[in-house]
XYZ file of C-alpha atoms in Angstrom:
389
model
C 0.000 0.000 0.000
C 2.721 2.461 0.987
C 4.729 1.560 -2.131
C 1.695 2.420 -4.290
C 1.379 5.733 -2.442
C 5.093 6.277 -3.187
C 4.438 5.812 -6.908
C 1.543 8.268 -6.758
C 3.829 10.835 -5.092
C 6.572 10.190 -7.641
C 4.062 10.645 -10.482
C 2.923 13.994 -8.994
C 6.526 15.172 -8.368
C 7.774 14.333 -11.873
C 4.953 16.492 -13.254
C 5.819 19.477 -11.047
C 9.567 20.101 -11.223
C 12.776 18.471 -12.456
C 15.124 16.958 -9.842
C 18.574 18.414 -9.185
C 21.414 17.346 -11.488
C 22.836 15.152 -8.715
C 19.550 13.284 -8.205
C 18.508 13.041 -11.866
C 20.611 9.994 -12.920
C 19.428 8.030 -9.855
C 15.756 8.707 -10.666
C 16.301 7.750 -14.311
C 18.031 4.490 -13.268
C 15.295 3.723 -10.750
C 12.551 4.219 -13.364
C 14.449 2.102 -15.944
C 14.866 -0.714 -13.410
C 11.108 -0.671 -12.644
C 9.940 -0.799 -16.261
C 7.358 -3.468 -15.331
C 5.452 -0.957 -13.138
C 2.507 0.634 -14.977
C 3.484 4.187 -13.868
C 7.195 3.917 -14.702
C 6.950 4.933 -18.379
C 4.557 7.776 -17.600
C 6.842 9.124 -14.828
C 9.792 9.056 -17.262
C 7.807 11.032 -19.848
C 6.701 13.553 -17.223
C 10.319 13.899 -16.086
C 11.466 14.798 -19.621
C 8.662 17.359 -19.946
C 9.550 18.932 -16.583
C 13.190 19.213 -17.732
C 12.023 20.832 -20.968
C 9.232 23.118 -19.672
C 10.567 24.160 -16.261
C 9.016 24.075 -12.790
C 5.461 24.707 -11.768
C 4.901 27.383 -9.110
C 2.106 25.755 -7.095
C 1.362 22.328 -5.601
C -0.701 19.913 -7.734
C -4.304 20.812 -8.441
C -6.977 18.605 -6.846
C -7.866 17.282 -10.330
C -4.327 15.902 -10.726
C -4.321 14.335 -7.250
C -7.702 12.673 -7.801
C -6.599 11.395 -11.206
C -3.594 9.481 -9.864
C -5.537 8.221 -6.819
C -8.065 6.713 -9.221
C -5.209 5.236 -11.306
C -6.035 7.382 -14.336
C -3.010 9.201 -15.641
C -4.974 10.904 -18.403
C -6.822 14.039 -17.330
C -9.589 15.283 -19.602
C -10.953 18.763 -19.178
C -14.218 20.074 -20.558
C -13.897 23.337 -22.503
C -16.940 25.474 -23.380
C -17.315 27.527 -26.569
C -19.478 30.607 -27.320
C -21.822 28.640 -29.616
C -23.015 26.580 -26.588
C -20.989 23.494 -27.503
C -18.225 21.903 -25.437
C -15.509 19.301 -25.927
C -13.127 17.403 -23.668
C -9.382 17.907 -24.095
C -6.500 16.100 -22.466
C -4.507 18.348 -20.124
C -1.177 17.309 -18.657
C 0.655 18.637 -15.612
C 3.100 20.311 -18.005
C 0.421 21.916 -20.226
C 0.811 25.667 -20.554
C -2.143 27.833 -21.603
C -0.504 28.477 -24.988
C -0.232 24.706 -25.734
C -3.840 24.228 -24.625
C -5.008 27.016 -26.995
C -3.033 25.481 -29.883
C -4.494 22.058 -29.153
C -8.068 23.454 -29.155
C -7.632 25.554 -32.302
C -6.113 22.554 -34.154
C -9.031 20.288 -33.170
C -11.578 22.977 -34.217
C -9.717 23.455 -37.552
C -9.127 27.160 -36.885
C -6.589 28.805 -39.183
C -4.745 30.377 -36.230
C -4.936 30.554 -32.445
C -3.845 34.219 -32.516
C -6.062 36.438 -30.386
C -7.761 33.464 -28.680
C -7.506 32.816 -24.962
C -8.608 30.416 -22.252
C -10.867 31.910 -19.595
C -11.663 30.425 -16.198
C -15.105 31.218 -14.790
C -15.127 30.900 -11.027
C -17.823 32.314 -8.709
C -18.726 35.710 -10.285
C -15.463 36.273 -12.182
C -14.253 35.308 -15.648
C -10.463 35.570 -15.799
C -8.172 35.137 -18.793
C -5.303 32.636 -18.382
C -1.893 34.175 -19.313
C -0.488 32.114 -22.185
C 2.850 31.436 -20.465
C 1.232 30.011 -17.301
C 0.909 26.312 -16.564
C -2.824 25.660 -16.775
C -3.148 23.822 -13.438
C -0.954 26.415 -11.669
C -3.277 29.194 -12.769
C -6.442 27.403 -11.615
C -4.837 26.469 -8.297
C -3.689 30.065 -7.736
C -7.161 31.379 -8.607
C -9.049 29.031 -6.290
C -6.617 29.784 -3.434
C -7.033 33.536 -3.997
C -10.846 33.335 -3.976
C -10.829 31.106 -0.867
C -8.790 33.774 0.978
C -11.190 36.529 -0.057
C -14.228 34.466 1.018
C -13.785 33.187 4.547
C -15.428 29.903 5.506
C -18.917 30.281 6.971
C -19.563 28.118 10.074
C -16.383 26.206 9.268
C -17.664 25.275 5.792
C -15.215 26.157 3.018
C -17.119 27.457 -0.046
C -17.097 24.939 -2.872
C -15.262 26.444 -5.818
C -16.241 24.769 -9.014
C -14.949 26.376 -12.155
C -15.569 26.213 -15.906
C -13.079 26.706 -18.694
C -14.040 28.748 -21.757
C -12.128 29.283 -24.986
C -12.916 32.582 -26.729
C -11.573 35.327 -28.961
C -9.946 37.950 -26.744
C -7.920 40.237 -29.020
C -9.547 41.232 -32.310
C -6.554 42.984 -33.918
C -6.426 40.860 -37.075
C -10.038 39.604 -37.190
C -11.597 39.981 -40.634
C -14.941 38.222 -41.274
C -14.594 35.677 -44.072
C -10.927 34.932 -43.378
C -11.620 31.898 -41.158
C -15.069 30.377 -41.564
C -14.863 28.122 -38.465
C -13.760 31.038 -36.266
C -16.627 33.156 -37.669
C -19.182 30.408 -37.098
C -18.200 29.208 -33.595
C -16.734 32.375 -32.055
C -17.048 35.727 -33.818
C -20.795 35.561 -34.482
C -21.777 34.301 -31.009
C -19.421 36.713 -29.209
C -20.527 39.778 -31.161
C -24.287 39.022 -31.063
C -24.906 39.654 -27.307
C -22.956 42.955 -27.415
C -25.055 44.072 -30.365
C -28.327 43.123 -28.619
C -27.291 45.012 -25.468
C -27.334 48.146 -27.605
C -23.667 49.128 -27.362
C -23.162 50.007 -31.060
C -24.414 53.000 -33.027
C -26.311 51.743 -36.084
C -28.902 52.886 -38.622
C -32.482 51.602 -38.700
C -31.835 49.901 -42.055
C -28.910 48.017 -40.518
C -31.086 46.954 -37.582
C -33.775 45.509 -39.931
C -31.140 43.725 -41.985
C -29.340 42.303 -38.929
C -32.616 41.152 -37.318
C -33.504 39.222 -40.501
C -30.042 37.596 -40.488
C -30.310 36.627 -36.786
C -33.706 35.051 -37.558
C -32.091 33.130 -40.443
C -29.297 31.856 -38.188
C -31.978 30.551 -35.809
C -34.413 29.030 -38.324
C -32.728 29.134 -41.770
C -35.504 29.297 -44.439
C -38.304 28.201 -42.093
C -40.999 30.904 -42.145
C -43.297 29.157 -39.663
C -41.827 31.231 -36.796
C -42.759 34.594 -38.352
C -45.783 34.790 -36.033
C -43.412 34.603 -32.991
C -41.247 37.552 -34.099
C -43.055 40.036 -31.758
C -42.313 37.699 -28.801
C -38.635 37.305 -29.634
C -37.701 40.903 -30.432
C -35.193 40.917 -27.545
C -33.272 38.204 -29.437
C -33.350 40.133 -32.734
C -33.125 43.866 -31.984
C -30.905 46.011 -29.674
C -32.818 46.357 -26.409
C -32.842 50.182 -26.410
C -34.442 50.336 -29.875
C -37.348 47.916 -29.387
C -39.752 50.640 -28.214
C -39.092 52.845 -31.236
C -41.646 50.921 -33.307
C -44.711 48.774 -32.689
C -44.222 45.000 -32.656
C -46.185 44.713 -35.914
C -43.937 47.265 -37.630
C -40.866 45.335 -36.482
C -42.381 42.105 -37.737
C -43.170 43.558 -41.185
C -39.695 45.074 -41.560
C -37.860 41.918 -40.474
C -39.909 39.756 -42.879
C -39.301 42.200 -45.756
C -35.537 41.994 -45.228
C -35.685 38.227 -44.693
C -37.298 37.815 -48.120
C -34.421 39.696 -49.772
C -32.053 36.740 -49.161
C -33.963 33.576 -50.075
C -32.090 30.291 -49.671
C -29.204 31.693 -47.617
C -27.769 29.131 -45.182
C -27.114 29.631 -41.468
C -23.386 30.035 -42.066
C -23.900 32.571 -44.867
C -26.227 34.571 -42.586
C -23.610 34.601 -39.790
C -20.983 35.902 -42.206
C -23.326 38.595 -43.596
C -24.089 39.701 -40.011
C -20.358 39.969 -39.209
C -19.571 41.838 -42.433
C -22.147 44.530 -41.560
C -20.870 45.147 -38.026
C -17.233 44.881 -39.141
C -17.678 48.311 -40.783
C -18.359 49.915 -37.398
C -15.516 51.434 -35.342
C -16.785 49.479 -32.314
C -16.544 45.991 -33.928
C -14.660 43.479 -31.749
C -14.869 45.629 -28.605
C -15.159 44.659 -24.987
C -17.634 47.138 -23.472
C -17.687 48.397 -19.882
C -20.289 50.653 -18.274
C -18.466 52.831 -15.751
C -19.091 55.875 -13.606
C -16.525 58.668 -14.107
C -15.903 61.763 -12.006
C -12.915 63.481 -13.684
C -14.270 64.839 -16.982
C -17.038 67.446 -16.521
C -17.655 67.530 -20.316
C -18.496 63.810 -20.441
C -21.599 62.078 -19.028
C -21.180 60.660 -15.521
C -22.121 57.175 -16.761
C -19.788 56.320 -19.638
C -19.487 53.349 -21.939
C -15.845 52.386 -22.471
C -14.933 50.206 -25.445
C -11.520 48.532 -25.594
C -10.674 47.302 -29.091
C -7.873 47.265 -31.677
C -8.090 51.075 -32.092
C -7.459 51.769 -28.395
C -9.761 52.919 -25.602
C -12.949 54.673 -26.792
C -15.226 56.703 -24.543
C -18.846 56.482 -25.697
C -21.983 58.384 -24.704
C -24.311 55.544 -23.571
C -27.457 57.413 -24.698
C -26.467 58.614 -28.181
C -23.788 55.875 -28.770
C -21.523 58.621 -30.158
C -17.788 58.012 -29.713
C -16.641 61.039 -27.675
C -12.942 60.269 -28.104
C -10.594 57.366 -28.792
C -7.240 57.144 -27.037
C -4.859 55.026 -29.133
C -2.648 52.586 -27.189
C 0.444 54.660 -28.072
C -0.954 57.598 -26.052
C -1.755 55.598 -22.891
C 1.085 55.930 -20.401
C -0.268 54.324 -17.259
C -3.235 52.407 -15.857
C -4.209 50.705 -12.612
C -7.172 48.805 -11.235
C -8.682 47.552 -7.993
C -11.903 45.904 -6.812
C -13.910 49.107 -7.335
C -11.952 51.227 -9.811
C -10.030 51.554 -13.052
C -7.693 54.523 -13.593
C -5.989 55.458 -16.845
C -3.474 58.211 -17.736
C -3.442 59.641 -21.264
C -0.284 61.431 -22.460
C 2.806 61.782 -20.296
C 2.754 61.378 -16.516
C 3.522 65.043 -15.839
C 1.134 66.822 -18.211
C -1.215 63.938 -19.024
C -4.922 63.763 -18.281
C -6.334 61.164 -15.928
C -9.636 59.341 -16.222
C -10.895 57.791 -12.973
C -13.674 55.220 -13.300
C -15.781 53.371 -10.765
C -16.329 49.760 -11.875
C -16.171 46.238 -10.472
C -14.626 45.021 -13.769
C -11.332 46.904 -13.428
C -9.399 43.598 -13.486
C -10.828 42.810 -16.945
C -10.098 46.273 -18.338
C -6.571 46.118 -16.948
C -5.921 42.675 -18.453
C -7.308 43.633 -21.880
C -5.292 46.830 -22.042
C -2.123 44.979 -20.989
C -2.750 42.242 -23.579
C -3.474 44.605 -26.484
C -0.412 46.731 -25.696
C 1.916 43.739 -25.342
C 0.578 42.368 -28.653
C 1.222 45.770 -30.274
C 4.806 45.844 -28.918
C 5.438 42.260 -30.109
C 4.229 43.168 -33.616
C 6.382 46.327 -33.644
C 9.472 44.310 -32.649
C 8.719 41.727 -35.357
C 8.500 44.492 -37.966
C 11.764 46.033 -36.722
C 13.647 42.733 -36.801
C 12.092 42.017 -40.225
C 13.449 45.326 -41.529
C 16.819 44.622 -39.904
C 17.040 41.231 -41.644
C 16.093 42.676 -45.017
C 18.813 45.384 -44.927
């Protein structure tokens, strides 16, 4: 019994960190001499990966411990996608977020994993996993952090179940039509809810056209649901525009536009939808409703959009973009549980925008990610020019 426990410990250790140079040959000899043991080969493989990928920062995650205790050395993790599907992927102790993203995008036949990220949803937060982090380290760190911030009630530790999502995070090089699987599984389903929340400025014609396309994605050429259009307006039209017309007027307009594209498939309708909103400056944005106190010329409640153009401040009533600060002009930013602060221009003569929001951590992470992507691309271009000289 204790020998089996020893093997379980060895399996966990070989997945966490490489041994010292002095100990390494002894471990390799031990594993070679025990080739008959079912875990020997797996421990050797894990050892090589630990030598190659470096050490983890945290103890094993509960999922890893339970796996080896149940004698299953393969760990499968469910990953959820924006189109309401999910798939199970094998995750190893040495899997970094970047490898996981590559694995998912290969299985889904995406042309590139660029701009995609893993997100962990735990309690009321959805947090992006940095691509260089070991996946299990990140989840362990996150659960520990949330446990500390939520003390046990009556001695009961809160149960922290989490879900893993894979989504588009950075939209710098997203062009509808370039990758049909990415459009169909991700871009359409991620852009649709933002559109329906009424964050974009759009013309009435565009709204009719988009509503007809959303209907087509739901039902293709089936007209039997026309009678339900008044009941499902919230799924077809931005919520702040619904009251601008009677339900019958909406129904007539949607049907008229629907009839303009007979025989179009679901996938064609998704692409047409994306191509319309791609023309807008706010395409591919993450939107945040914040309260600001520093700019007397702006409304107190502001809509902030973070996208490939930078940080845009939007009037939530008119949807007009008041200003856009490109990433090159942003010198500093910070966030906490209740705020997000950003400095435009240099630190001495720059202007500060102070926002009240509970989503500061998301704004901070997005800004950091977009700027680091921009710097990486600039360095690539520089080295490309250097090589061509």
